[in-house]
Coordinates of C-alpha atoms in Angstrom, one line a residue:
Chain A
X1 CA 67.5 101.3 123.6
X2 CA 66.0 102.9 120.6
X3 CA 70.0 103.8 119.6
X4 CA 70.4 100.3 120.1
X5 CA 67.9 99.3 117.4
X6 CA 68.8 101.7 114.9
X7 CA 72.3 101.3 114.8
X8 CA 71.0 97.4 114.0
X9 CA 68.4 98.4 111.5
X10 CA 70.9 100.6 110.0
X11 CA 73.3 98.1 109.1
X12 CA 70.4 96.0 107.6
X13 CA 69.6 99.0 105.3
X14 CA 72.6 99.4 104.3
X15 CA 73.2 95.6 103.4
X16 CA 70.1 95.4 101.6
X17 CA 71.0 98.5 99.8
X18 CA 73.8 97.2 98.8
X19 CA 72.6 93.9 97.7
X20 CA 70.0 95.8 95.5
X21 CA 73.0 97.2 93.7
X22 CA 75.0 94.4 93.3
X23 CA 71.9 92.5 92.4
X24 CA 71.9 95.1 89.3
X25 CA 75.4 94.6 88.0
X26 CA 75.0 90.4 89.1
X27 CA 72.1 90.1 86.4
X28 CA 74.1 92.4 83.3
X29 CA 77.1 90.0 84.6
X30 CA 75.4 87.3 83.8
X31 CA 73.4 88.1 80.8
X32 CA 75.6 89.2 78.1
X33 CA 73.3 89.4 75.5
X34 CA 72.1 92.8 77.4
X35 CA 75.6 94.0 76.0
X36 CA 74.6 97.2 74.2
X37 CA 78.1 98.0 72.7
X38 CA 77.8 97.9 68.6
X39 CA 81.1 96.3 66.9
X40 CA 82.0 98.7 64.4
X41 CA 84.1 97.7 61.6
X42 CA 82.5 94.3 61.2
X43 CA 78.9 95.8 61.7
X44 CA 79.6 98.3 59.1
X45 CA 77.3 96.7 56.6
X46 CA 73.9 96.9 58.9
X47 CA 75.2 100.0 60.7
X48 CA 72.5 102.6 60.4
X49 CA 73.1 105.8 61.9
X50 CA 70.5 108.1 63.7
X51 CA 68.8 110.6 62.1
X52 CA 69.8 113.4 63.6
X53 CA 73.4 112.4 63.1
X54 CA 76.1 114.8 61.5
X55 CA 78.2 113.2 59.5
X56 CA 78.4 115.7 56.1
X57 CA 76.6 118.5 54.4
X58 CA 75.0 117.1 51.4
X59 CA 73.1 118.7 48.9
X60 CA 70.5 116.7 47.8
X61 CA 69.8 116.0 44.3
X62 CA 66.1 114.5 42.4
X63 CA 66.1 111.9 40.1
X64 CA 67.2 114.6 37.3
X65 CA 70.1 115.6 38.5
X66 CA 68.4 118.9 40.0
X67 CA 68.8 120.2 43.1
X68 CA 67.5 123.4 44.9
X69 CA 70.0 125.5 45.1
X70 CA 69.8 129.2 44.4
X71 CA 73.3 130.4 44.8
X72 CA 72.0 132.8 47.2
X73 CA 74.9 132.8 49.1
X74 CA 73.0 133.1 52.5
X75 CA 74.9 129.5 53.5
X76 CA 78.4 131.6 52.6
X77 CA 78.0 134.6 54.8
X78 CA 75.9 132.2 58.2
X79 CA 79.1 129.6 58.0
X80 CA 81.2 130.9 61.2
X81 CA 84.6 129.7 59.7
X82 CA 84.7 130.4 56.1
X83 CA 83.8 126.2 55.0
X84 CA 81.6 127.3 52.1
X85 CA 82.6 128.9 48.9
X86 CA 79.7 129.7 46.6
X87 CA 81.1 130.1 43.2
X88 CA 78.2 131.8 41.0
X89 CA 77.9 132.2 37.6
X90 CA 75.7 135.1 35.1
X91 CA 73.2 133.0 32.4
X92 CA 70.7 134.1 30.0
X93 CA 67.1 133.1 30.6
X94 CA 64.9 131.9 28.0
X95 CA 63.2 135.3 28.1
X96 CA 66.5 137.3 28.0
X97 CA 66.7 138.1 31.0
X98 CA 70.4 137.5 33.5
X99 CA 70.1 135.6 35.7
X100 CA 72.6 134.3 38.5
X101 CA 72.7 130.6 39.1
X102 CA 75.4 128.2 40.7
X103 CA 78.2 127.2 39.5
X104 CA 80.5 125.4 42.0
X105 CA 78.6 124.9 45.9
X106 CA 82.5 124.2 47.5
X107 CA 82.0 123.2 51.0
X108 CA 85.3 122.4 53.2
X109 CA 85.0 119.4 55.5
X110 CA 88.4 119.6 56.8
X111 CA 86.9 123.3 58.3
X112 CA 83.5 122.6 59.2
X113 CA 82.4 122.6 62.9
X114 CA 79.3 120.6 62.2
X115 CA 77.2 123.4 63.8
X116 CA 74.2 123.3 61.1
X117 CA 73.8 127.2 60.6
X118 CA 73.7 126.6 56.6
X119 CA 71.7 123.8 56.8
X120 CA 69.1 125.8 58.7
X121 CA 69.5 129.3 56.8
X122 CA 69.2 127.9 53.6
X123 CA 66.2 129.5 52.4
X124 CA 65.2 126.6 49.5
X125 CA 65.9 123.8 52.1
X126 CA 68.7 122.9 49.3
X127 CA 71.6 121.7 52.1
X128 CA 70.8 118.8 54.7
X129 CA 73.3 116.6 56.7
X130 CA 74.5 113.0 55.1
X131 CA 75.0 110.0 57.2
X132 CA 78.8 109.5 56.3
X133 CA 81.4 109.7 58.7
X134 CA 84.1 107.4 57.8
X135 CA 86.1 110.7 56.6
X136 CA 89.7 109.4 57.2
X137 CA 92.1 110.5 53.7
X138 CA 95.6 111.1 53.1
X139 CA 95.4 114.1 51.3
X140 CA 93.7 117.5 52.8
X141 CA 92.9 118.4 49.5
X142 CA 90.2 115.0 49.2
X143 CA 88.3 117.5 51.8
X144 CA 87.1 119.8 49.6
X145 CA 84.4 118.9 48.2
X146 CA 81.8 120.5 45.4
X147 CA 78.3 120.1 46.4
X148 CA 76.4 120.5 43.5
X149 CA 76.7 117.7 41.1
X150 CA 78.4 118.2 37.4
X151 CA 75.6 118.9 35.0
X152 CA 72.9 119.4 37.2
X153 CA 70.2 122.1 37.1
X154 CA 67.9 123.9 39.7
X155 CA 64.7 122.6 40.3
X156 CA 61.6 123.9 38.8
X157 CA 59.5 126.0 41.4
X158 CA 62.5 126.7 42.9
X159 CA 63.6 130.7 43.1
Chain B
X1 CA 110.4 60.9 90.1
X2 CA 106.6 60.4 91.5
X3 CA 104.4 62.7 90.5
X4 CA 101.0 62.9 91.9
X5 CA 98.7 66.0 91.1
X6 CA 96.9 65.0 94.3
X7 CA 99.5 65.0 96.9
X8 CA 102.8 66.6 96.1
X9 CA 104.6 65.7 99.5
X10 CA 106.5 62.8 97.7
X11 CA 107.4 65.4 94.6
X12 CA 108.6 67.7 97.0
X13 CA 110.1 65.3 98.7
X14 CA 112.1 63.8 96.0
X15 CA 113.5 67.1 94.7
X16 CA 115.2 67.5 98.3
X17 CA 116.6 64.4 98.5
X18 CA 118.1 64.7 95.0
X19 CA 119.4 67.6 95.9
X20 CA 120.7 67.3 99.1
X21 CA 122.4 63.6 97.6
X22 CA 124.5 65.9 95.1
X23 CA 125.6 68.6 96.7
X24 CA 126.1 69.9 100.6
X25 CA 123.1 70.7 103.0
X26 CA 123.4 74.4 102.6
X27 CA 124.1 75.0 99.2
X28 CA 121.1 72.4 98.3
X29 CA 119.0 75.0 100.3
X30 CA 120.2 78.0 99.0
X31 CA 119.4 75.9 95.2
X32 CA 115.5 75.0 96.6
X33 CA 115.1 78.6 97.6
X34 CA 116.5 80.0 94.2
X35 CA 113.8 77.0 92.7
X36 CA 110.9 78.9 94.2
X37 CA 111.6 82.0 93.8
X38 CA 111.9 81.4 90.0
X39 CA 108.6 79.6 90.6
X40 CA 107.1 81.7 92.2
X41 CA 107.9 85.0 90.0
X42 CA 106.8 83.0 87.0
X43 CA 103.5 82.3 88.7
X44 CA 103.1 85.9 89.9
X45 CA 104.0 87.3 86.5
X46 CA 101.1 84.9 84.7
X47 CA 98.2 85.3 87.9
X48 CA 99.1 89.5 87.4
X49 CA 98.7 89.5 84.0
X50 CA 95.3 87.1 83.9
X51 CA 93.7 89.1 86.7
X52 CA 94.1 92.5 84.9
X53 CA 92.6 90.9 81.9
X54 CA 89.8 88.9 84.0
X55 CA 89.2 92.8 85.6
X56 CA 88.7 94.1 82.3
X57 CA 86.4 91.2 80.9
X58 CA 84.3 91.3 84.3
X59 CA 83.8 94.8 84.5
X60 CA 83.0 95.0 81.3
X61 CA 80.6 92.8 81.4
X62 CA 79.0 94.3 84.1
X63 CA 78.4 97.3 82.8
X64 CA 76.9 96.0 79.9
X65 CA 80.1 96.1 77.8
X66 CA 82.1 93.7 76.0
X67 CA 85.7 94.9 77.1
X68 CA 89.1 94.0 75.4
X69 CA 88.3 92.1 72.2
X70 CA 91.1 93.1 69.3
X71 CA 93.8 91.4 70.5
X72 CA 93.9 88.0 70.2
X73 CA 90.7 85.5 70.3
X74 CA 88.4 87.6 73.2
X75 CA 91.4 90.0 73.8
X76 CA 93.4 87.6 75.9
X77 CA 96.5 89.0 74.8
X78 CA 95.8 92.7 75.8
X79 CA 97.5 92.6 78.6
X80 CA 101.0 91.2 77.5
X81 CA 100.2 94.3 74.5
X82 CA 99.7 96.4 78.2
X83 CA 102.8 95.0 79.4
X84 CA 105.2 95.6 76.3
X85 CA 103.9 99.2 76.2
X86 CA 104.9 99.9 79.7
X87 CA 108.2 97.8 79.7
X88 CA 109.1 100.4 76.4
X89 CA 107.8 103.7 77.9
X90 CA 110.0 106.0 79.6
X91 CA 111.3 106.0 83.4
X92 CA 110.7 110.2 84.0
X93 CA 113.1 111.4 86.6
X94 CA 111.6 113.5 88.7
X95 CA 114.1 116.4 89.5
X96 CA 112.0 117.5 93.5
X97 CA 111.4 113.8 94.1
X98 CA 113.6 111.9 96.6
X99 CA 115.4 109.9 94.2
X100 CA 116.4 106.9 96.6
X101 CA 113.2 106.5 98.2
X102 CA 111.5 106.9 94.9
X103 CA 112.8 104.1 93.6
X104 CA 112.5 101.8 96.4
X105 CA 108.9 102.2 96.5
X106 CA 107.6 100.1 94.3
X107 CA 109.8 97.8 95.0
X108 CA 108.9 97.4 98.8
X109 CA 105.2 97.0 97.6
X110 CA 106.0 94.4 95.5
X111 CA 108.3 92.5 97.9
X112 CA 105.8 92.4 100.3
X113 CA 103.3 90.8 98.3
X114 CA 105.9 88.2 97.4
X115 CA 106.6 87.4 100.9
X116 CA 102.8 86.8 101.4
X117 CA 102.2 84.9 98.9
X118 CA 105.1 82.4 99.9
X119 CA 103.3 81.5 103.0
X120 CA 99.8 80.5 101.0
X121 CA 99.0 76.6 100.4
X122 CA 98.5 75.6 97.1
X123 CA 97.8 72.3 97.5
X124 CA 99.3 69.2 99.6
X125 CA 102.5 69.7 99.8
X126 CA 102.9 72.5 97.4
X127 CA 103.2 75.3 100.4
X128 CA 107.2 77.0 100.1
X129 CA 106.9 77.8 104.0
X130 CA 104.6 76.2 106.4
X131 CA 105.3 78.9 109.6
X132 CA 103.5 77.7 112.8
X133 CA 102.3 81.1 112.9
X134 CA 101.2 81.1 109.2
X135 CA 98.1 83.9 109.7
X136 CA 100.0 85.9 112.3
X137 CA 103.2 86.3 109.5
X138 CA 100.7 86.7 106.7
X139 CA 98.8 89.7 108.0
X140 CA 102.4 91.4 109.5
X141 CA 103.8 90.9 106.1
X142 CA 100.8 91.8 103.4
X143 CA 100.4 95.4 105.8
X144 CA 104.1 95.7 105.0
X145 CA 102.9 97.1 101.6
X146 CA 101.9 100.4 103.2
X147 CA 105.2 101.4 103.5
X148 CA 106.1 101.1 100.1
X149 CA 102.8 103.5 99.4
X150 CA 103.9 105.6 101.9
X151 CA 107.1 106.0 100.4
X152 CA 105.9 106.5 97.5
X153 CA 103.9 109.0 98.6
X154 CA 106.0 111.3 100.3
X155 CA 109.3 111.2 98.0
X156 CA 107.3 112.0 94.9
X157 CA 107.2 115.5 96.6
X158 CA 103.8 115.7 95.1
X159 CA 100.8 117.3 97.0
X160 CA 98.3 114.6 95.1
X161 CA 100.4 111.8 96.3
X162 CA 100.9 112.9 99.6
X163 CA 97.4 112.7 100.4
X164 CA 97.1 109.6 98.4
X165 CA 99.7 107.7 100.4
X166 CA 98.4 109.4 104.0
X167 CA 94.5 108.1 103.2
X168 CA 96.0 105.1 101.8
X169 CA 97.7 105.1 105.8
X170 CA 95.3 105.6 107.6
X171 CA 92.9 103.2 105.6
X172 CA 95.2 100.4 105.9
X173 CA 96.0 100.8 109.9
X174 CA 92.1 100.8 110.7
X175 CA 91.1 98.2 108.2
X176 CA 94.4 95.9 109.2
X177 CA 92.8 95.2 112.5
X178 CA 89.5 93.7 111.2
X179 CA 91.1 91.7 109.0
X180 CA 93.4 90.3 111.8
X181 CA 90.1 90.3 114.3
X182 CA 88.1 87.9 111.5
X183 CA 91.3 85.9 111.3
X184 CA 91.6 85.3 114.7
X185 CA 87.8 84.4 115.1
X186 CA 88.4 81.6 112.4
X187 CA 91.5 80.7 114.6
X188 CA 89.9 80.2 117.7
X189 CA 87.9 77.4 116.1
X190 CA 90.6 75.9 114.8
X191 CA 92.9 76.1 117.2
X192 CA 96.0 76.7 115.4
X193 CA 98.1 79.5 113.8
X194 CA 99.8 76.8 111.5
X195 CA 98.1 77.3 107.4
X196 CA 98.5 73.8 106.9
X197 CA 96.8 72.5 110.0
X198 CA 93.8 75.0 109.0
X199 CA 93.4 73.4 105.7
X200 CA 93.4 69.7 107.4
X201 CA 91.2 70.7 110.3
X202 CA 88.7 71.5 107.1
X203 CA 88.6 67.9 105.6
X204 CA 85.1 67.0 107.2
X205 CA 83.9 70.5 106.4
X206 CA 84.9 73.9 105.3
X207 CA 85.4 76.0 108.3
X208 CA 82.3 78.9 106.9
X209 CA 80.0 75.5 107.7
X210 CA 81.3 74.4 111.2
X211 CA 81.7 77.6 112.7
X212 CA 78.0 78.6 111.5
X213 CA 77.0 82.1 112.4
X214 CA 80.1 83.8 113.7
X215 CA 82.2 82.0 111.1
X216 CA 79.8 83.5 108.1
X217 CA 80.2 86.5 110.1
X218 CA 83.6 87.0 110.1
X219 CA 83.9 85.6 106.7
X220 CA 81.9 89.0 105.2
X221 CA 83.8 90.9 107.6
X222 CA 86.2 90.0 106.0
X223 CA 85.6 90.5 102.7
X224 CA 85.2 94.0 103.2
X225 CA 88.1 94.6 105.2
X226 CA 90.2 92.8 102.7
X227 CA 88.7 94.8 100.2
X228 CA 90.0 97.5 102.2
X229 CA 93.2 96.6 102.6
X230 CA 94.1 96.5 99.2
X231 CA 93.1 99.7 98.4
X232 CA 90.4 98.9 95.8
X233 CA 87.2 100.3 95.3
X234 CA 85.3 101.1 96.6
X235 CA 87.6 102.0 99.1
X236 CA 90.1 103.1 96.6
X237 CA 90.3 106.3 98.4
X238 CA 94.2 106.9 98.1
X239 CA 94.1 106.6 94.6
X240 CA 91.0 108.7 94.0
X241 CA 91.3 109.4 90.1
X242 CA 88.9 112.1 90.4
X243 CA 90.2 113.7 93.4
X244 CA 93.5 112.8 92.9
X245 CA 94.3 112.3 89.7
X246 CA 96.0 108.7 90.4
X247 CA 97.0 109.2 93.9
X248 CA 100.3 107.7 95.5
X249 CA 101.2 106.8 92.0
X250 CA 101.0 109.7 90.1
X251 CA 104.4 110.3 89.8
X252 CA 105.8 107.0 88.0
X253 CA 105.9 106.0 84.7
X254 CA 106.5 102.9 82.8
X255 CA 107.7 99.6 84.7
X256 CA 107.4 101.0 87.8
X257 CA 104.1 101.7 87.2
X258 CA 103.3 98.1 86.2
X259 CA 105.1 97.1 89.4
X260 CA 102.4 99.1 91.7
X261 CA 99.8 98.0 89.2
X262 CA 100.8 94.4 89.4
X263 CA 101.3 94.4 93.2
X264 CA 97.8 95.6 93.5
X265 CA 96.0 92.8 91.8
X266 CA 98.6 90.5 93.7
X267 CA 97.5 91.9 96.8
X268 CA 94.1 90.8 95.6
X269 CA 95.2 87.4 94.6
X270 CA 96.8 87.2 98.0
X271 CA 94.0 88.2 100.1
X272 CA 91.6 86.3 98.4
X273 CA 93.6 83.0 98.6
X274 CA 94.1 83.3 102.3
X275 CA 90.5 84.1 102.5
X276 CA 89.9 81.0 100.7
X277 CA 92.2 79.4 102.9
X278 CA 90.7 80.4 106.0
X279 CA 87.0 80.4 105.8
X280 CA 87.1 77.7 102.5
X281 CA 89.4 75.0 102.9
X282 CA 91.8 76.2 100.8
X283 CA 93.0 73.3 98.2
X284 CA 90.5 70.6 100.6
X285 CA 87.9 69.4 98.6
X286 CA 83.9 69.8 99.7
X287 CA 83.3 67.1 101.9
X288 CA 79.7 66.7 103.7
X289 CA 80.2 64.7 107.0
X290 CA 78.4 61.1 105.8
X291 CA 78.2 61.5 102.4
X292 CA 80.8 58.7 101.1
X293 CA 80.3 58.5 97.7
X294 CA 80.4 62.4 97.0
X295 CA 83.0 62.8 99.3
X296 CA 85.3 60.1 96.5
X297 CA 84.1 62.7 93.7
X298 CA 84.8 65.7 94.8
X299 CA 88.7 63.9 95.5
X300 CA 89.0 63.0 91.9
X301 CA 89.1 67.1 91.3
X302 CA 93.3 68.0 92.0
X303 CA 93.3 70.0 95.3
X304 CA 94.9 73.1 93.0
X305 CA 91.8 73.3 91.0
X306 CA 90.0 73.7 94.1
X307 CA 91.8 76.6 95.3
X308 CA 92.7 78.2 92.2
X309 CA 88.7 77.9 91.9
X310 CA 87.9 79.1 95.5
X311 CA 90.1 82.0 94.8
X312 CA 88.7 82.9 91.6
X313 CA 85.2 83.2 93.5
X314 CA 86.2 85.5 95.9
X315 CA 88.2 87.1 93.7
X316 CA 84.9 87.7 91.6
X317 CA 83.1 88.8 94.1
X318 CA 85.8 91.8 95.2
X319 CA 85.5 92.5 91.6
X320 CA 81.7 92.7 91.9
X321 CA 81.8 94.8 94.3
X322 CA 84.4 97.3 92.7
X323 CA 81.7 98.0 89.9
X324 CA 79.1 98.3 91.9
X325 CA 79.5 100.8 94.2
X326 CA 80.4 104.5 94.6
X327 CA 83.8 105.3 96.7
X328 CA 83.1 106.3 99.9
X329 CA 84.3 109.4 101.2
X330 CA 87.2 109.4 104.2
X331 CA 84.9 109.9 107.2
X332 CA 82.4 107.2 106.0
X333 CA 85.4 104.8 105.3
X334 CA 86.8 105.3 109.3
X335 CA 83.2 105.2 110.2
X336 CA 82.3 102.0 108.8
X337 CA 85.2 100.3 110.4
X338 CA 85.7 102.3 113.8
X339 CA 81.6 102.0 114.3
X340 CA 80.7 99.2 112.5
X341 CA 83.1 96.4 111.4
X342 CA 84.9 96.5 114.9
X343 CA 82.5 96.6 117.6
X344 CA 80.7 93.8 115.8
X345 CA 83.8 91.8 115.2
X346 CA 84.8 92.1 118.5
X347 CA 81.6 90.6 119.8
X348 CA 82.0 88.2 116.8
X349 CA 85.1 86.5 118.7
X350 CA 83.3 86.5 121.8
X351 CA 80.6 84.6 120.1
X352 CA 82.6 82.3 118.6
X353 CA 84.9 82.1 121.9
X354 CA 81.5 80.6 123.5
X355 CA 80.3 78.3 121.0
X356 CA 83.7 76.7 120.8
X357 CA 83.5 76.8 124.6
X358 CA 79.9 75.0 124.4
X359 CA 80.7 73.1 121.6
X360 CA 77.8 74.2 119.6
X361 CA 80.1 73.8 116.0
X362 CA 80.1 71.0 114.0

């Protein structure tokens, strides 16, 4: 008898477990404005990306046209396949002295891995990731791109 | 020529008599049967290609997606995209398979849906053969399809495919008998094998009314063995993509493909239509015993919208329940019919044997 009632209360289980399901995919069926997928190409103007996203390494640059980096070359020798080139350069100081500053920051998208080591070696905080990611071009050689802007200067306190 | 989108006897009619008036009896036959079988394949052709579209949309939408929506307004023209893609991609030979049973395969699935879907009533009149044994040929013929999976199975010479086709066997031969079993319980109150005499018996109320609790009974019963029976999930064992990688299928490429892919939603379309047939009324209108006046507007709707609509909803709900649940395994899927479904649809027909008996039905 008491196989006799579970085999029953089994099959109402089931059922209702069921129903609980299809109760789940009945309401998103029938509210589409639940619809979480984004529409890319027409939504490019609103698109915002998340923060942690990976699109570039950027170099940031102030108001000045200054940035902060040191042409330490840390970035060069933590970048596991070779996508950074520092190209330094030897100045004169005000005082005299030599001193080695940047000259081209070359940074290869068409290598990178987007794994962050430079961003997070940098020992001025002078590297960070951009939000761009529409990277499609014709030419491998639109890739390579120099970090450091033309002109521009490192950033006072920075050493 | 007449023509009356709520009785098509006279149409019917009318395109015998003109052909029979021009030409001998046998040769106007062999023109009628060429008629619907162009008729027919065009309908096929259009339902296949809607229903792989209306899968995409409705899945979609259930999982909180928006689905095909580049090609065309709301992506309606994906599928004919689909379709040119696989008419232009290649037919790979494979050099171990069985060439001759290879390509007979998909061609025995498809056939058998075609002969199933002859049988099926699309409104008054519109019905190609009207066998007094209508159910009985419908369920011999739509488990024909087996075969062809079977065959497609085995001359693939393909270990995945093999045990594709021999789930896809074994699926079919235990789930076949509650789909006959529900059949028969609808049957019983009706009286009659005949499709046509089902779908008149049905004019003072749809047979999942009059029959009452065995009838709504064997109605979910058979839904799921339907479901079943034409191998979709979530009792899409034999084509398992992540066990299998496609199953039975695996193997072919390009239009034949699309032939097993078509046949499949057919098979869907099929079931579903003789569902609606059965337990719905098929093309009859809702009538309510008394009610006169609503009775007069639910006739003003053509008898095709009503079962193209009745179809749709059970269609819809197989879908629904494709994305909602997990596949079960093989021993769950023999012990939900071998425990469940056919002790209780045994008793089902009993039921129904007594309340008929009785008279307790309306």
């Amino acid at each position: 008898m008491k196989d006799f009632f579970n085999y029953f209360s089994e099959i109402f289980k089931g059922v209702a477990s069921l129903f609980r399901g299809m109760r789940v995919t009945g309401y998103y069926f029938f509210h589409p404005g639940q619809i979480v997928t984004q529409q890319y190409p027409e939504n490019r103007k609103t698109l915002v990306m998340l923060d942690r996203f990976k699109g570039e390494v950027i170099m940031p640059h102030n108001e000045n046209n200054e940035h902060k980096c040191t042409g330490c070359g840390i970035c060069e020798l933590n970048c596991p396949n070779g996508s950074i080139e520092i190209i330094s350069k030897q100045i004169l100081t005000d005082e005299g002295k030599k001193k080695r500053i940047i000259d081209q920051h070359i940074y290869h998208l068409d290598m990178c891995t987007f794994c962050s080591l430079c961003v997070k070696t940098c020992p001025s905080d002078a590297l960070a990731w951009g939000q761009e990611f529409e990277h499609a071009v014709y030419d491998r050689s639109k890739l390579t791109k120099v970090l450091n802007q033309a002109g521009s200067q490192l950033m006072k306190g920075v050493e | 020529m007449a023509f009356n989108i709520y009785d098509f006897t006279s149409f019917t009619q009318s395109i015998d008599q003109g052909l029979n008036s021009v030409m001998p009896a046998f040769w106007a036959m062999i023109t009628e049967m060429v008629i619907i079988g162009v008729a027919i394949l065009a309908f096929y052709a259009l339902v296949g290609l809607f229903l792989v579209y209306a899968e995409r949309k409705v899945c979609a939408f259930m999982q909180n997606r928006v689905g095909p929506n580049r090609v065309g307004p709301y992506g309606i023209i994906q599928t004919i995209a689909d379709l040119i893609k696989l008419l232009m991609k290649e037919l790979v030979e494979i050099k171990k398979a069985d060439k001759l049973l290879f390509t007979i395969a998909p061609f025995i699935v498809i056939i058998a849906s075609f002969m199933a879907i002859a049988a099926i009533p699309f409104a008054k009149g519109l019905h190609a053969i009207d066998f007094n044994i209508g159910v009985l040929y419908v369920v011999a013929v739509s488990s024909l399809g087996v075969v062809g999976i079977l065959i497609a199975g085995w001359s693939s010479n393909n270990k995945y495919s093999l045990i594709g086709a021999m789930r896809s066997g074994a699926q079919i031969v235990s789930y076949e008998l509650s789909v006959g079993l529900s059949l028969i319980t609808a049957c019983i109150l009706v009286g009659s094998l005949q499709l046509s005499t089902i779908v008149e018996s049905q004019a003072d109320g749809w047979l999942i009314f009059k029959g009452h609790i065995p009838a709504v009974i064997a109605f979910l019963i058979y839904l799921v063995a339907s479901t079943a029976e034409t191998n979709r999930g979530p009792f899409d064992l034999a084509e398992a993509e992540s066990e299998l990688t496609a199953g039975f299928h695996v193997e072919y490429s390009g239009i034949k493909f699309a032939f097993f892919f078509l046949a499949e939603y057919m098979n869907m379309f099929i079931v579903a239509s003789i569902g609606a047939t059965i337990f719905w009324g098929g093309w009859m209108p809702l009538h309510i015993g008394g009610w006169g006046s609503f009775n007069m507007v639910m006739d003003y709707i053509p008898p095709f919208v009503w079962y193209i609509g009745k179809t749709a909803v059970i269609i819809w709900i197989m879908m629904w329940f494709k994305w909602t649940f997990p596949r079960l395994r093989i021993d769950q899927l023999l012990t939900l019919e071998w425990k469940y479904l056919l002790p209780i649809n045994l008793f089902n027909i009993l039921l129904m044997a007594f309340i008929v008996l009785m008279g307790w039905h309306f």
